[in-house]
XYZ file of N, CA and C in Angstrom:
459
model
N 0.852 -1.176 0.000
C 0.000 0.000 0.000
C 0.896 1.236 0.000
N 0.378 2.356 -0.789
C 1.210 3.433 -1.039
C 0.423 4.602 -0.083
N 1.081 5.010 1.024
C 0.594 6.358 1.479
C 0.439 7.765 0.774
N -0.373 8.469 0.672
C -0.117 9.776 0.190
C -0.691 10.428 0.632
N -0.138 11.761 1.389
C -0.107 12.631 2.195
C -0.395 14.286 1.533
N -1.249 15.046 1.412
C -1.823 16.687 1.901
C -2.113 17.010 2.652
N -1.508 18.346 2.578
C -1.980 19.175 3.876
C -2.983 20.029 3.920
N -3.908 20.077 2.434
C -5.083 20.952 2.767
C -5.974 19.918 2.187
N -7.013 20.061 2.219
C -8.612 19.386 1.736
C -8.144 19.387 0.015
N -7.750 20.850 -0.530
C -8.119 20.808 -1.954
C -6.966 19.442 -2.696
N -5.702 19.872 -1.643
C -4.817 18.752 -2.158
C -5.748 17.268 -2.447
N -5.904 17.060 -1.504
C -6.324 15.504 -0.986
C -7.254 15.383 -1.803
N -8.421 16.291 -1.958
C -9.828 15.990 -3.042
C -9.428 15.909 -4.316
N -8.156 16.053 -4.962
C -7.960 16.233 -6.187
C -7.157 14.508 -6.155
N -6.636 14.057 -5.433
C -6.515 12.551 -5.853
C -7.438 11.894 -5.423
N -8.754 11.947 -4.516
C -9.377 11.252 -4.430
C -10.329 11.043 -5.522
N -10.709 12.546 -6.294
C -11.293 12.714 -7.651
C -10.541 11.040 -8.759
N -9.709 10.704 -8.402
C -8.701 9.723 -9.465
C -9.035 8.332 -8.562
N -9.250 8.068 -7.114
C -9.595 6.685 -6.569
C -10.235 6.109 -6.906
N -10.464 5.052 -6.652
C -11.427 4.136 -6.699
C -11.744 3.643 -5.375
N -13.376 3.054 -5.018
C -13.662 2.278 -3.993
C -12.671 2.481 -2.796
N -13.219 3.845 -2.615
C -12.706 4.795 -1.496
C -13.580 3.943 -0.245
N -12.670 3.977 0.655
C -13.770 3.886 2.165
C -12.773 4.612 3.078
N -13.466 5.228 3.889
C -13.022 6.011 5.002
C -13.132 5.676 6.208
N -11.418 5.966 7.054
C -11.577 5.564 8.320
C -10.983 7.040 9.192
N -11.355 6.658 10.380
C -10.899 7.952 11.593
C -10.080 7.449 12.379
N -8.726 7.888 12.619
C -7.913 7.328 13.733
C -7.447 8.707 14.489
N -7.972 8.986 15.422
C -7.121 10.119 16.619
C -7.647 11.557 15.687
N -8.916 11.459 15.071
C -9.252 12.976 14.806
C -8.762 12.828 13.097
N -8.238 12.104 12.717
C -7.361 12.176 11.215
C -8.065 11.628 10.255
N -8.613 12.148 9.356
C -9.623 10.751 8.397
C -8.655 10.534 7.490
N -8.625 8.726 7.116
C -7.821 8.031 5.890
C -8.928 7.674 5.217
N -8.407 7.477 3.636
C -9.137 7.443 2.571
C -8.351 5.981 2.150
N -8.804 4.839 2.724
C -8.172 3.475 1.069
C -8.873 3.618 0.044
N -8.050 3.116 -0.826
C -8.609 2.985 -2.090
C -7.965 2.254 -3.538
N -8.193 2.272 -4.393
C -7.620 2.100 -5.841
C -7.367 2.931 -6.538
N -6.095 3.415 -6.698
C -5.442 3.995 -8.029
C -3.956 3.553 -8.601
N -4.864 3.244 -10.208
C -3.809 2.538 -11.066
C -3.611 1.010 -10.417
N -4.661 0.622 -10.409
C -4.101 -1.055 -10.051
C -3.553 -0.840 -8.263
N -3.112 0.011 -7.751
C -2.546 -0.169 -6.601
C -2.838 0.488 -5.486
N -3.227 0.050 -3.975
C -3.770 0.147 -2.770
C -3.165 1.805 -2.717
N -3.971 2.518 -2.078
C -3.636 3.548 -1.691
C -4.410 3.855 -0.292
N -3.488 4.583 0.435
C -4.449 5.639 1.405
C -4.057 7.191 1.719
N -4.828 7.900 1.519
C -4.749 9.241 1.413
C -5.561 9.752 2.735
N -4.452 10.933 3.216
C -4.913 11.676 4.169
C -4.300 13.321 4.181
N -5.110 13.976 4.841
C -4.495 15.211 5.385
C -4.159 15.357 6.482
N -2.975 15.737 6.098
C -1.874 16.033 7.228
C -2.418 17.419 8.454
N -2.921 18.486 7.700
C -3.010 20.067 8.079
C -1.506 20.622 7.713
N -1.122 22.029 8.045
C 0.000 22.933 7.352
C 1.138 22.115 8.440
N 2.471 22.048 7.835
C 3.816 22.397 8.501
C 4.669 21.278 9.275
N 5.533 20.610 9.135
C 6.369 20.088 9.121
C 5.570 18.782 10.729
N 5.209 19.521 11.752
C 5.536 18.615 12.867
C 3.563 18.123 12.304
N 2.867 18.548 12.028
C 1.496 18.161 11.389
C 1.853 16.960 10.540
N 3.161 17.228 9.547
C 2.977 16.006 8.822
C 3.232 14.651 9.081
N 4.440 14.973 10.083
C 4.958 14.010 11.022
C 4.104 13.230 11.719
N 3.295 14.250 12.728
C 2.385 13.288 13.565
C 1.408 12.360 12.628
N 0.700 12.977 11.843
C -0.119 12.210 10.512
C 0.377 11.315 10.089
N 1.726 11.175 9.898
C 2.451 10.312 9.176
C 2.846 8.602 10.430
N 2.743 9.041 11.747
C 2.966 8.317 12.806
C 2.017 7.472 12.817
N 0.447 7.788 12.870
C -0.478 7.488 12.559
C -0.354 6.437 11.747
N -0.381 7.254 10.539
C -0.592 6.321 9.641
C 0.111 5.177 9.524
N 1.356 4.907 9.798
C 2.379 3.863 10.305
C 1.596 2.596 10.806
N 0.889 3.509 12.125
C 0.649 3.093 13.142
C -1.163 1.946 12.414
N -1.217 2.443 11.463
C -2.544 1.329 11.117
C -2.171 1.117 9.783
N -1.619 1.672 8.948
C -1.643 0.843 7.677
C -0.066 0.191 7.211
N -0.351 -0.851 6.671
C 1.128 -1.825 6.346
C 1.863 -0.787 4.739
N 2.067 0.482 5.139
C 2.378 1.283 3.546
C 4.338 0.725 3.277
N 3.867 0.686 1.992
C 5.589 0.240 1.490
C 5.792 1.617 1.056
N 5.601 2.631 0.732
C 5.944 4.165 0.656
C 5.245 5.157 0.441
N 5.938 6.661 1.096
C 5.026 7.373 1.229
C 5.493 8.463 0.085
N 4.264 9.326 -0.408
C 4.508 10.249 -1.138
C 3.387 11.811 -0.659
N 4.218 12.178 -0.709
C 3.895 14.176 -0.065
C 3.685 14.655 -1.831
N 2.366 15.064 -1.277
C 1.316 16.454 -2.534
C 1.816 17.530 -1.843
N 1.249 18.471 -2.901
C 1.072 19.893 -2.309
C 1.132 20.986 -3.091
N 1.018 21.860 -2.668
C 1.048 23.200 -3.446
C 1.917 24.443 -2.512
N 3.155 24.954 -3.605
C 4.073 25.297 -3.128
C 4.825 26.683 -3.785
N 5.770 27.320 -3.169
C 6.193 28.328 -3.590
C 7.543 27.880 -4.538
N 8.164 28.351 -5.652
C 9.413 27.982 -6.259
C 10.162 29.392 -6.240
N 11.701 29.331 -6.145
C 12.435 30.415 -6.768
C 13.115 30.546 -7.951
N 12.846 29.780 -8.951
C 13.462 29.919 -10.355
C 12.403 30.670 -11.116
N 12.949 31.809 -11.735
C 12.371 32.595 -12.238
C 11.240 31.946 -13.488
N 11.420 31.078 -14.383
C 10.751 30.469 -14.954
C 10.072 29.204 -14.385
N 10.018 28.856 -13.492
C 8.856 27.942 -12.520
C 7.397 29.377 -12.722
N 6.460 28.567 -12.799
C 4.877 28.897 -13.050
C 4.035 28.209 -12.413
N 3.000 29.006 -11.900
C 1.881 28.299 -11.540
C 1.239 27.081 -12.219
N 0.663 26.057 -11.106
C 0.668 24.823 -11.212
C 2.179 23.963 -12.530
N 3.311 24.197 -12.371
C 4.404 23.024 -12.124
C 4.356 22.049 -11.328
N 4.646 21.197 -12.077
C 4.981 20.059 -11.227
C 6.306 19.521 -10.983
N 6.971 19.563 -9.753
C 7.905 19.211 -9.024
C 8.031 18.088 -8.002
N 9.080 17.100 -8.747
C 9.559 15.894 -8.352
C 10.536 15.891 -7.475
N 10.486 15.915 -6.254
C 12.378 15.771 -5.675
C 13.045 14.224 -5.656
N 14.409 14.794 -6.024
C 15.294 13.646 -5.615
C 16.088 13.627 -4.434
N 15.560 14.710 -4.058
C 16.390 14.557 -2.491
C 15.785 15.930 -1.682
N 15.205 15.749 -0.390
C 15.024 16.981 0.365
C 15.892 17.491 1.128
N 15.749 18.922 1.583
C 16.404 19.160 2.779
C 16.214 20.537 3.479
N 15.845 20.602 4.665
C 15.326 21.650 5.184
C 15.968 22.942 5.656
N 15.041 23.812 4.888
C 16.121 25.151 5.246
C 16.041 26.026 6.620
N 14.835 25.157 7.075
C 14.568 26.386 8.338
C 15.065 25.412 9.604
N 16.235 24.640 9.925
C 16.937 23.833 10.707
C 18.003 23.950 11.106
N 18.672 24.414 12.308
C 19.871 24.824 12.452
C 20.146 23.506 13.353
N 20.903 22.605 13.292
C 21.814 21.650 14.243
C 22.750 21.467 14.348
N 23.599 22.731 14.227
C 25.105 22.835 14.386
C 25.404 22.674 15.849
N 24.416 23.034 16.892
C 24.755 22.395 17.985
C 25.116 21.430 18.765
N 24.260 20.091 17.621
C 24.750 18.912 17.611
C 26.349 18.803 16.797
N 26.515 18.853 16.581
C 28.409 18.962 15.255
C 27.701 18.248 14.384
N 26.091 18.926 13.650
C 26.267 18.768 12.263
C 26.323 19.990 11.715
N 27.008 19.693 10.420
C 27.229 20.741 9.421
C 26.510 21.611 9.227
N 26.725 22.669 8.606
C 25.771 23.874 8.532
C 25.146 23.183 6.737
N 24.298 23.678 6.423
C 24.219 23.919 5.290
C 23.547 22.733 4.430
N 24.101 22.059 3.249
C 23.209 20.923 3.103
C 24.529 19.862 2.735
N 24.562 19.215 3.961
C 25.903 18.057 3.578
C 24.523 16.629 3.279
N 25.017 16.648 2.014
C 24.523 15.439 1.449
C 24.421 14.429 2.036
N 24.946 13.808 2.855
C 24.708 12.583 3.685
C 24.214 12.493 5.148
N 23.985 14.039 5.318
C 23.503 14.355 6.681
C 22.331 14.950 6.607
N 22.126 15.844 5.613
C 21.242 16.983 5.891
C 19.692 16.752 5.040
N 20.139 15.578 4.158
C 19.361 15.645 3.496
C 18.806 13.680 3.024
N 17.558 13.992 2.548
C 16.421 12.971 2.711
C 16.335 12.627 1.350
N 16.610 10.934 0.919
C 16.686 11.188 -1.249
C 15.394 10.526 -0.818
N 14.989 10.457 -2.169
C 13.829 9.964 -2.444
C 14.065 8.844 -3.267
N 13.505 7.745 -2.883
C 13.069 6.329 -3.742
C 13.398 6.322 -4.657
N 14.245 6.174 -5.476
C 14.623 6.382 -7.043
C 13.283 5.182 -7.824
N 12.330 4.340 -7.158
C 11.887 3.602 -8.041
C 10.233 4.720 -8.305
N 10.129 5.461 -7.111
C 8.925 6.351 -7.191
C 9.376 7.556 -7.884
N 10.490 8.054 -8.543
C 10.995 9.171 -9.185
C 10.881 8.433 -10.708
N 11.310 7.087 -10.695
C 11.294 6.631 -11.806
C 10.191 6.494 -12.553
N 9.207 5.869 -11.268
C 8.014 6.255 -12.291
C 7.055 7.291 -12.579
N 7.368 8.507 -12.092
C 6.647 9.664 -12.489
C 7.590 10.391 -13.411
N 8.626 9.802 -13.594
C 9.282 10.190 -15.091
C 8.822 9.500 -16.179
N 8.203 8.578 -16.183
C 7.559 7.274 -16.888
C 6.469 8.287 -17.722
N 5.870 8.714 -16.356
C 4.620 9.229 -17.023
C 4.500 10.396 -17.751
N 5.741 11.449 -17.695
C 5.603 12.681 -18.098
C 5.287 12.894 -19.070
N 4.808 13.714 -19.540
C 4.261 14.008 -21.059
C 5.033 15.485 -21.089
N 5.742 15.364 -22.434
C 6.636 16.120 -23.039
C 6.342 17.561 -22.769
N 4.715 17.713 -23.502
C 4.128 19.237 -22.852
C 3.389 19.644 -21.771
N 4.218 18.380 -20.383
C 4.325 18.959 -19.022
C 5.081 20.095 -18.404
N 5.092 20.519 -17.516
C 5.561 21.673 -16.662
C 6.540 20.911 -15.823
N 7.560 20.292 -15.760
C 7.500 19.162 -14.639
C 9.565 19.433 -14.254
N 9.618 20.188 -13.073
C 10.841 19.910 -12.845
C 11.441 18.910 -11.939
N 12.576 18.080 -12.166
C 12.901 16.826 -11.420
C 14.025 17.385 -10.760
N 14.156 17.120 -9.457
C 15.688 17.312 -9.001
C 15.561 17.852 -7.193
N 16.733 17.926 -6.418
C 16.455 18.373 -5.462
C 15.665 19.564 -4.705
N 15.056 19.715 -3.926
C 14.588 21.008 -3.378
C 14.726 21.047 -1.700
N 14.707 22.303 -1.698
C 14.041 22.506 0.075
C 12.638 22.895 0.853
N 13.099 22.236 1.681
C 10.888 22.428 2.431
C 11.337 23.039 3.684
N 10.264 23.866 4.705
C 10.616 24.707 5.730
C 9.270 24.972 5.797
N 9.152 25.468 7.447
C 7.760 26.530 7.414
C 8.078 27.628 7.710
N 8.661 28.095 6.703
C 8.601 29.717 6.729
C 7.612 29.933 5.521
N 6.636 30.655 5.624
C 5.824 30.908 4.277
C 6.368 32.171 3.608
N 6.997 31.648 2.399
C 7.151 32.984 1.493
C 6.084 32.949 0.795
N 5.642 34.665 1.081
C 4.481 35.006 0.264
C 4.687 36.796 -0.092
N 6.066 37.190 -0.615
C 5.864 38.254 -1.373
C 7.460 38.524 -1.592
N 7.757 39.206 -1.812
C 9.468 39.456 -2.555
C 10.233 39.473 -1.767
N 9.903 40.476 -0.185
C 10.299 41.012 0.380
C 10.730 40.102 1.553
């Protein structure tokens, strides 16, 4: 079973729009969605906004369903000047910018084997599978944080 995780309603309603033979359960306030998409078990939930929300959601979900991997939706801010509304962005590796643990003697910054989280190369592989040429679709590392950028300044 494949987990997949949003943090707002619109996220989550837009793959459930694609399920199949949805049924819904409640664990600790959290509703999960099983279901069918593409031949394969899914359960979808919302997390709510920001890093320790997704976590606990994600504990949960551990905690009742047998998932072989998880995958994070969402809707997000980019800084490359040619990124556009609704792109789609694949990471191959995360890493968080709003984390300081130099107190512990780790590195500042993003040391590749410390700082940062790859992603499944077989779940990157297959949403490269699917791309269609006149997609929007950038592949490659990024960073996540809850700091909300929402203007230049």
């Amino acid at each position: 079973m494949i987990g997949i995780i949003g943090a707002m309603d619109e996220e989550i309603q837009e793959i459930l729009n694609v399920t199949k033979n949805v049924k819904h359960n409640r664990y600790h306030n959290i509703d999960f969605y099983e279901g069918i998409m593409n031949h394969t078990p899914v359960v979808i939930m919302k997390s709510g906004v920001a890093k320790v929300a997704a976590a606990m959601t994600t504990t949960v979900l551990c905690e009742h369903y047998d998932v072989k991997g998880l995958i994070n939706i969402g809707t997000a801010g980019g800084l490359k000047d040619d990124e556009e509304v609704l792109d789609v962005v694949v990471s191959t590796k995360v890493a968080h910018h709003d984390v300081d643990v130099t107190p512990f003697n780790w590195p500042r910054g993003f040391d590749q084997t410390k700082t940062c989280y790859c992603a499944d190369e077989r779940y990157v592989k297959a949403i490269k599978s699917v791309i269609n040429s006149k997609d929007r679709v950038w592949v490659g590392p990024m960073v996540s944080g809850d700091s909300f950028i929402y203007n230049e300044k």
